[in-house]
């Protein structure tokens, strides 16, 4: 089969093992979804094909064994293996097709839009409450009372009730959550909660209460200030 | 009254006399008169018609296809004159006739596409007037002065193009050539305005500025100068160059694959190289322009910004990353093939740097393609604690994307520099210092881009957007502006160790050029859908609501099918136009006669690298 073909196969196998077993075991990490593993393996394979076909010699060294194997040209004792591959490969494709189309009790992969666009009436709003230490402190107090059971006292989404939710409550200390959003966005999400999500937010998987029935707007704005301050993040602004 | 009564009696008597004939005539008249009910309804409608439709196909689908085809053709027609003219200027200044020949060939493609572009523009206009009369009335009311301006521009552009193309051979020497160059400049000037005027209509729909008072001109000017007009103008201008470059590259690639003699192979190999170079040249600043456009959209309206970048359209940006990734890989692959095939003996020398660049590109692409919210089964999402991966989720935001985009631009730029320097030995006394400076600039720049990217997670968004991202762009530009002149200076006194041999590229190089063109077309159809859909259920955002039966955003899968259809139709259209345009050349070259006989056993020519060709060359 030749070393030129053996090396790429080993490389793809190593990358797969890394993604499947090493990355998930890094502290703070988690198993990767198969869609992401597939994506990275496709990239690796593309890289291998690109590099192997740069020159005529490397191309022949790479494709030659594959071509010879598939055509059965001078492969000696590998003939049986070739028949095996020629039979197994279509069967594998057939099995993959069947398993992806057959009825299953598994829910489909989620394609959830976590940050759907807010309604127009919320887009131009700015926080009407002055950003004073008192207001921030008051906001943190409201946060501790109403939000921290789920979103956590450390603003990390790990409150005592968080374990009961799937998806889990947002981690505000993560720089990829509230730091990407404007205050008006948070105001909308807190005020309207999970039930106020628009159609594009399907399947509406949010247990966020509709706080407008409990809290006045001023409290919500103060909570937003407290959240940003406590999570050491800043809202998206244009000034 | 008596007179009238007598008349009626006479009529009744006549009817009695020829009852059968008259009854038949009345029935016939009644049947003929039936359509008049419809006409009468049209003539005096109770409510003005807002929409028309073609059931089954759907007005929106028809407009979608025609508008996209018109836009792609227009992008090509407006992009090609830019580099055709630049090629002509280079040929004029350097005295190298091959640049003039190339410029003429580019312009030939342009002239043959121009009429089709106008044709599709006309069809689009008729369809818009027919399907969306209310919207078109509104837009006409606002933009009437610019409609007139556009018509004048079109007349000027057409006249200039005719003079430029048909006067090419007649204006080759002395003052005439200078005038021809001036015509090329005018052609580009008019083309630029032809692009930005309709851009104002389209961007107005997304970010309208409506003033109630003032003259027609004042209202039109206010509507034209809307927040996204200039970002779209710049983005489209660069994108048109990219589209034009890659399509010309694909044209050269196909001609190269079909070449029947060494001269053709040499010429189309070189043309393919120029096309790819132009495409890459435009591709490098394109992400910056796109970033600016998205920033303006987000700042203009949070809802529209989130719909695009975080909402249901955000998946398009993952597809965009894949397409741009293929484009970067394809362009670099072509450069690398050029090094290994056009410069004999250089394969071993550049193997390691190429591998390093490839690995960096793939790593960057991996980051760029990683979505913030991952596609995961319920079980996988449970294990991750949501659809954000706790470790790789950081790749899903703009700070990471901007960083890897900049690094990919740097790598692609260095690919080109490597290609430029290949086969040459620098003889300048300061060459060692220059190389050290270039290496240091590159390494420091790459590190700075990465540091700013990581730091971007820990600062407020506005600092990242206004300062860090801008700094990353400026750093990359600084690298280009430092290394390009330094390399040019170095190569001025360099000794050529291995001559570049044209016409030896393998067939896969030609296919790579075609692939790049298809990727760009797909990319434009993808982002065209994104731009239009970001208005959601508005014809004019926040001003005129879409109240038709199509006031919904098509699902991404449905939209993807249309993107593929539009790409296919455009490719077919361009192939047909180019086929027609090159018919004359084939006739002149006497194909089917002697040229065929040059090939051994009448076999189709393998474009470079094949043994049969080597024998021919040898």
mmCIF file of N, CA, C and O in Angstrom, chain B residues 234-289:
data_model
loop_
_atom_site.group_PDB
_atom_site.id
_atom_site.type_symbol
_atom_site.label_atom_id
_atom_site.label_comp_id
_atom_site.label_asym_id
_atom_site.label_seq_id
_atom_site.Cartn_x
_atom_site.Cartn_y
_atom_site.Cartn_z
ATOM 1 N N UNK B 234 -18.526 49.763 -1.248
ATOM 2 C CA UNK B 234 -17.132 49.304 -1.164
ATOM 3 C C UNK B 234 -17.076 47.782 -1.235
ATOM 4 O O UNK B 234 -16.251 47.210 -1.949
ATOM 5 N N UNK B 235 -17.983 47.152 -0.486
ATOM 6 C CA UNK B 235 -17.997 45.685 -0.448
ATOM 7 C C UNK B 235 -18.251 45.126 -1.852
ATOM 8 O O UNK B 235 -17.578 44.192 -2.302
ATOM 9 N N UNK B 236 -19.213 45.718 -2.556
ATOM 10 C CA UNK B 236 -19.557 45.221 -3.894
ATOM 11 C C UNK B 236 -18.453 45.510 -4.898
ATOM 12 O O UNK B 236 -18.177 44.696 -5.783
ATOM 13 N N UNK B 237 -17.833 46.662 -4.760
ATOM 14 C CA UNK B 237 -16.760 47.017 -5.695
ATOM 15 C C UNK B 237 -15.645 45.964 -5.619
ATOM 16 O O UNK B 237 -15.181 45.445 -6.642
ATOM 17 N N UNK B 238 -15.247 45.648 -4.389
ATOM 18 C CA UNK B 238 -14.176 44.651 -4.213
ATOM 19 C C UNK B 238 -14.668 43.273 -4.668
ATOM 20 O O UNK B 238 -13.964 42.542 -5.357
ATOM 21 N N UNK B 239 -15.904 42.941 -4.269
ATOM 22 C CA UNK B 239 -16.447 41.624 -4.621
ATOM 23 C C UNK B 239 -16.553 41.457 -6.134
ATOM 24 O O UNK B 239 -16.343 40.358 -6.662
ATOM 25 N N UNK B 240 -16.866 42.555 -6.844
ATOM 26 C CA UNK B 240 -16.956 42.470 -8.305
ATOM 27 C C UNK B 240 -15.598 42.140 -8.918
ATOM 28 O O UNK B 240 -15.514 41.384 -9.888
ATOM 29 N N UNK B 241 -14.539 42.736 -8.343
ATOM 30 C CA UNK B 241 -13.191 42.435 -8.839
ATOM 31 C C UNK B 241 -12.885 40.957 -8.604
ATOM 32 O O UNK B 241 -12.347 40.267 -9.480
ATOM 33 N N UNK B 242 -13.255 40.476 -7.403
ATOM 34 C CA UNK B 242 -13.013 39.064 -7.072
ATOM 35 C C UNK B 242 -13.776 38.162 -8.039
ATOM 36 O O UNK B 242 -13.213 37.227 -8.628
ATOM 37 N N UNK B 243 -15.057 38.466 -8.222
ATOM 38 C CA UNK B 243 -15.891 37.656 -9.127
ATOM 39 C C UNK B 243 -15.323 37.679 -10.539
ATOM 40 O O UNK B 243 -15.143 36.628 -11.169
ATOM 41 N N UNK B 244 -15.022 38.881 -11.016
ATOM 42 C CA UNK B 244 -14.479 39.016 -12.374
ATOM 43 C C UNK B 244 -13.175 38.248 -12.522
ATOM 44 O O UNK B 244 -12.978 37.520 -13.508
ATOM 45 N N UNK B 245 -12.285 38.403 -11.533
ATOM 46 C CA UNK B 245 -10.983 37.727 -11.589
ATOM 47 C C UNK B 245 -11.127 36.223 -11.636
ATOM 48 O O UNK B 245 -10.538 35.551 -12.495
ATOM 49 N N UNK B 246 -11.947 35.686 -10.752
ATOM 50 C CA UNK B 246 -12.080 34.227 -10.697
ATOM 51 C C UNK B 246 -12.817 33.679 -11.917
ATOM 52 O O UNK B 246 -12.524 32.578 -12.376
ATOM 53 N N UNK B 247 -13.782 34.446 -12.440
ATOM 54 C CA UNK B 247 -14.483 33.954 -13.640
ATOM 55 C C UNK B 247 -13.532 33.966 -14.840
ATOM 56 O O UNK B 247 -13.502 33.015 -15.628
ATOM 57 N N UNK B 248 -12.738 35.021 -14.941
ATOM 58 C CA UNK B 248 -11.742 35.041 -16.023
ATOM 59 C C UNK B 248 -10.751 33.896 -15.814
ATOM 60 O O UNK B 248 -10.300 33.269 -16.785
ATOM 61 N N UNK B 249 -10.412 33.627 -14.561
ATOM 62 C CA UNK B 249 -9.518 32.502 -14.249
ATOM 63 C C UNK B 249 -10.141 31.189 -14.695
ATOM 64 O O UNK B 249 -9.476 30.339 -15.300
ATOM 65 N N UNK B 250 -11.444 31.037 -14.413
ATOM 66 C CA UNK B 250 -12.132 29.799 -14.802
ATOM 67 C C UNK B 250 -12.193 29.669 -16.318
ATOM 68 O O UNK B 250 -12.003 28.580 -16.871
ATOM 69 N N UNK B 251 -12.450 30.795 -16.965
ATOM 70 C CA UNK B 251 -12.463 30.801 -18.441
ATOM 71 C C UNK B 251 -11.098 30.335 -18.966
ATOM 72 O O UNK B 251 -11.011 29.463 -19.837
ATOM 73 N N UNK B 252 -10.037 30.908 -18.368
ATOM 74 C CA UNK B 252 -8.684 30.523 -18.790
ATOM 75 C C UNK B 252 -8.433 29.043 -18.470
ATOM 76 O O UNK B 252 -7.801 28.330 -19.261
ATOM 77 N N UNK B 253 -8.928 28.606 -17.317
ATOM 78 C CA UNK B 253 -8.745 27.203 -16.924
ATOM 79 C C UNK B 253 -9.373 26.256 -17.927
ATOM 80 O O UNK B 253 -8.762 25.252 -18.330
ATOM 81 N N UNK B 254 -10.585 26.601 -18.367
ATOM 82 C CA UNK B 254 -11.279 25.727 -19.327
ATOM 83 C C UNK B 254 -10.569 25.768 -20.688
ATOM 84 O O UNK B 254 -10.362 24.737 -21.327
ATOM 85 N N UNK B 255 -10.183 26.974 -21.086
ATOM 86 C CA UNK B 255 -9.463 27.088 -22.356
ATOM 87 C C UNK B 255 -8.131 26.349 -22.294
ATOM 88 O O UNK B 255 -7.670 25.785 -23.276
ATOM 89 N N UNK B 256 -7.522 26.372 -21.111
ATOM 90 C CA UNK B 256 -6.243 25.671 -20.914
ATOM 91 C C UNK B 256 -6.446 24.164 -21.044
ATOM 92 O O UNK B 256 -5.661 23.470 -21.696
ATOM 93 N N UNK B 257 -7.513 23.679 -20.409
ATOM 94 C CA UNK B 257 -7.793 22.241 -20.476
ATOM 95 C C UNK B 257 -8.089 21.799 -21.907
ATOM 96 O O UNK B 257 -7.816 20.663 -22.288
ATOM 97 N N UNK B 258 -8.664 22.732 -22.675
ATOM 98 C CA UNK B 258 -9.030 22.387 -24.052
ATOM 99 C C UNK B 258 -7.972 22.830 -25.053
ATOM 100 O O UNK B 258 -8.192 22.712 -26.269
ATOM 101 N N UNK B 259 -6.838 23.351 -24.559
ATOM 102 C CA UNK B 259 -5.812 23.897 -25.463
ATOM 103 C C UNK B 259 -5.288 22.814 -26.403
ATOM 104 O O UNK B 259 -5.141 21.662 -26.018
ATOM 105 N N UNK B 260 -5.022 23.240 -27.641
ATOM 106 C CA UNK B 260 -4.587 22.262 -28.633
ATOM 107 C C UNK B 260 -3.170 22.512 -29.132
ATOM 108 O O UNK B 260 -2.690 21.806 -29.991
ATOM 109 N N UNK B 261 -2.536 23.532 -28.643
ATOM 110 C CA UNK B 261 -1.128 23.715 -29.015
ATOM 111 C C UNK B 261 -0.401 24.443 -27.887
ATOM 112 O O UNK B 261 -1.021 24.972 -26.948
ATOM 113 N N UNK B 262 0.919 24.453 -27.980
ATOM 114 C CA UNK B 262 1.756 24.996 -26.903
ATOM 115 C C UNK B 262 1.485 26.481 -26.680
ATOM 116 O O UNK B 262 1.457 26.938 -25.533
ATOM 117 N N UNK B 263 1.248 27.197 -27.764
ATOM 118 C CA UNK B 263 1.022 28.639 -27.634
ATOM 119 C C UNK B 263 -0.233 28.916 -26.801
ATOM 120 O O UNK B 263 -0.237 29.768 -25.910
ATOM 121 N N UNK B 264 -1.282 28.162 -27.102
ATOM 122 C CA UNK B 264 -2.528 28.332 -26.342
ATOM 123 C C UNK B 264 -2.338 27.948 -24.880
ATOM 124 O O UNK B 264 -2.835 28.621 -23.984
ATOM 125 N N UNK B 265 -1.622 26.859 -24.689
ATOM 126 C CA UNK B 265 -1.395 26.412 -23.301
ATOM 127 C C UNK B 265 -0.653 27.479 -22.520
ATOM 128 O O UNK B 265 -1.017 27.804 -21.393
ATOM 129 N N UNK B 266 0.399 28.021 -23.138
ATOM 130 C CA UNK B 266 1.186 29.055 -22.462
ATOM 131 C C UNK B 266 0.303 30.255 -22.122
ATOM 132 O O UNK B 266 0.302 30.764 -21.005
ATOM 133 N N UNK B 267 -0.458 30.678 -23.136
ATOM 134 C CA UNK B 267 -1.275 31.884 -22.953
ATOM 135 C C UNK B 267 -2.336 31.683 -21.871
ATOM 136 O O UNK B 267 -2.482 32.518 -20.976
ATOM 137 N N UNK B 268 -3.044 30.550 -21.944
ATOM 138 C CA UNK B 268 -4.146 30.368 -20.987
ATOM 139 C C UNK B 268 -3.643 29.975 -19.600
ATOM 140 O O UNK B 268 -4.325 30.232 -18.602
ATOM 141 N N UNK B 269 -2.466 29.392 -19.550
ATOM 142 C CA UNK B 269 -1.861 29.155 -18.240
ATOM 143 C C UNK B 269 -1.560 30.500 -17.576
ATOM 144 O O UNK B 269 -1.881 30.725 -16.403
ATOM 145 N N UNK B 270 -0.995 31.382 -18.360
ATOM 146 C CA UNK B 270 -0.669 32.709 -17.838
ATOM 147 C C UNK B 270 -1.944 33.498 -17.489
ATOM 148 O O UNK B 270 -2.029 34.135 -16.442
ATOM 149 N N UNK B 271 -2.937 33.393 -18.354
ATOM 150 C CA UNK B 271 -4.205 34.094 -18.096
ATOM 151 C C UNK B 271 -4.860 33.553 -16.813
ATOM 152 O O UNK B 271 -5.422 34.313 -16.018
ATOM 153 N N UNK B 272 -4.773 32.237 -16.637
ATOM 154 C CA UNK B 272 -5.320 31.637 -15.413
ATOM 155 C C UNK B 272 -4.604 32.165 -14.189
ATOM 156 O O UNK B 272 -5.230 32.485 -13.168
ATOM 157 N N UNK B 273 -3.283 32.310 -14.311
ATOM 158 C CA UNK B 273 -2.504 32.850 -13.197
ATOM 159 C C UNK B 273 -2.952 34.285 -12.886
ATOM 160 O O UNK B 273 -3.171 34.637 -11.723
ATOM 161 N N UNK B 274 -3.099 35.090 -13.936
ATOM 162 C CA UNK B 274 -3.511 36.489 -13.727
ATOM 163 C C UNK B 274 -4.917 36.536 -13.106
ATOM 164 O O UNK B 274 -5.170 37.289 -12.169
ATOM 165 N N UNK B 275 -5.823 35.695 -13.613
ATOM 166 C CA UNK B 275 -7.184 35.654 -13.073
ATOM 167 C C UNK B 275 -7.187 35.294 -11.604
ATOM 168 O O UNK B 275 -7.845 35.941 -10.791
ATOM 169 N N UNK B 276 -6.405 34.272 -11.255
ATOM 170 C CA UNK B 276 -6.325 33.851 -9.850
ATOM 171 C C UNK B 276 -5.696 34.958 -8.995
ATOM 172 O O UNK B 276 -6.152 35.242 -7.887
ATOM 173 N N UNK B 277 -4.670 35.598 -9.556
ATOM 174 C CA UNK B 277 -4.011 36.679 -8.812
ATOM 175 C C UNK B 277 -5.001 37.814 -8.540
ATOM 176 O O UNK B 277 -5.072 38.327 -7.417
ATOM 177 N N UNK B 278 -5.777 38.176 -9.556
ATOM 178 C CA UNK B 278 -6.755 39.268 -9.377
ATOM 179 C C UNK B 278 -7.795 38.856 -8.330
ATOM 180 O O UNK B 278 -8.159 39.655 -7.462
ATOM 181 N N UNK B 279 -8.251 37.609 -8.430
ATOM 182 C CA UNK B 279 -9.228 37.116 -7.455
ATOM 183 C C UNK B 279 -8.686 37.195 -6.038
ATOM 184 O O UNK B 279 -9.347 37.699 -5.126
ATOM 185 N N UNK B 280 -7.447 36.738 -5.865
ATOM 186 C CA UNK B 280 -6.829 36.763 -4.527
ATOM 187 C C UNK B 280 -6.607 38.204 -4.079
ATOM 188 O O UNK B 280 -6.849 38.557 -2.918
ATOM 189 N N UNK B 281 -6.153 39.034 -5.016
ATOM 190 C CA UNK B 281 -5.901 40.440 -4.715
ATOM 191 C C UNK B 281 -7.162 41.094 -4.120
ATOM 192 O O UNK B 281 -7.094 41.870 -3.171
ATOM 193 N N UNK B 282 -8.309 40.756 -4.703
ATOM 194 C CA UNK B 282 -9.563 41.302 -4.187
ATOM 195 C C UNK B 282 -10.015 40.592 -2.916
ATOM 196 O O UNK B 282 -10.613 41.200 -2.030
ATOM 197 N N UNK B 283 -9.703 39.301 -2.866
ATOM 198 C CA UNK B 283 -10.172 38.499 -1.724
ATOM 199 C C UNK B 283 -9.532 38.960 -0.409
ATOM 200 O O UNK B 283 -10.160 38.884 0.647
ATOM 201 N N UNK B 284 -8.301 39.451 -0.490
ATOM 202 C CA UNK B 284 -7.610 39.824 0.746
ATOM 203 C C UNK B 284 -8.310 40.957 1.514
ATOM 204 O O UNK B 284 -8.486 40.854 2.721
ATOM 205 N N UNK B 285 -8.727 42.034 0.844
ATOM 206 C CA UNK B 285 -9.431 43.078 1.624
ATOM 207 C C UNK B 285 -10.926 42.821 1.803
ATOM 208 O O UNK B 285 -11.588 43.549 2.544
ATOM 209 N N UNK B 286 -11.471 41.819 1.111
ATOM 210 C CA UNK B 286 -12.928 41.610 1.145
ATOM 211 C C UNK B 286 -13.482 41.346 2.553
ATOM 212 O O UNK B 286 -14.516 41.916 2.922
ATOM 213 N N UNK B 287 -12.823 40.507 3.374
ATOM 214 C CA UNK B 287 -13.356 40.305 4.728
ATOM 215 C C UNK B 287 -13.428 41.605 5.542
ATOM 216 O O UNK B 287 -14.343 41.793 6.340
ATOM 217 N N UNK B 288 -12.462 42.503 5.313
ATOM 218 C CA UNK B 288 -12.501 43.781 6.042
ATOM 219 C C UNK B 288 -13.747 44.568 5.651
ATOM 220 O O UNK B 288 -14.444 45.134 6.496
ATOM 221 N N UNK B 289 -13.989 44.606 4.329
ATOM 222 C CA UNK B 289 -15.154 45.354 3.840
ATOM 223 C C UNK B 289 -16.448 44.718 4.366
ATOM 224 O O UNK B 289 -17.389 45.426 4.738
#
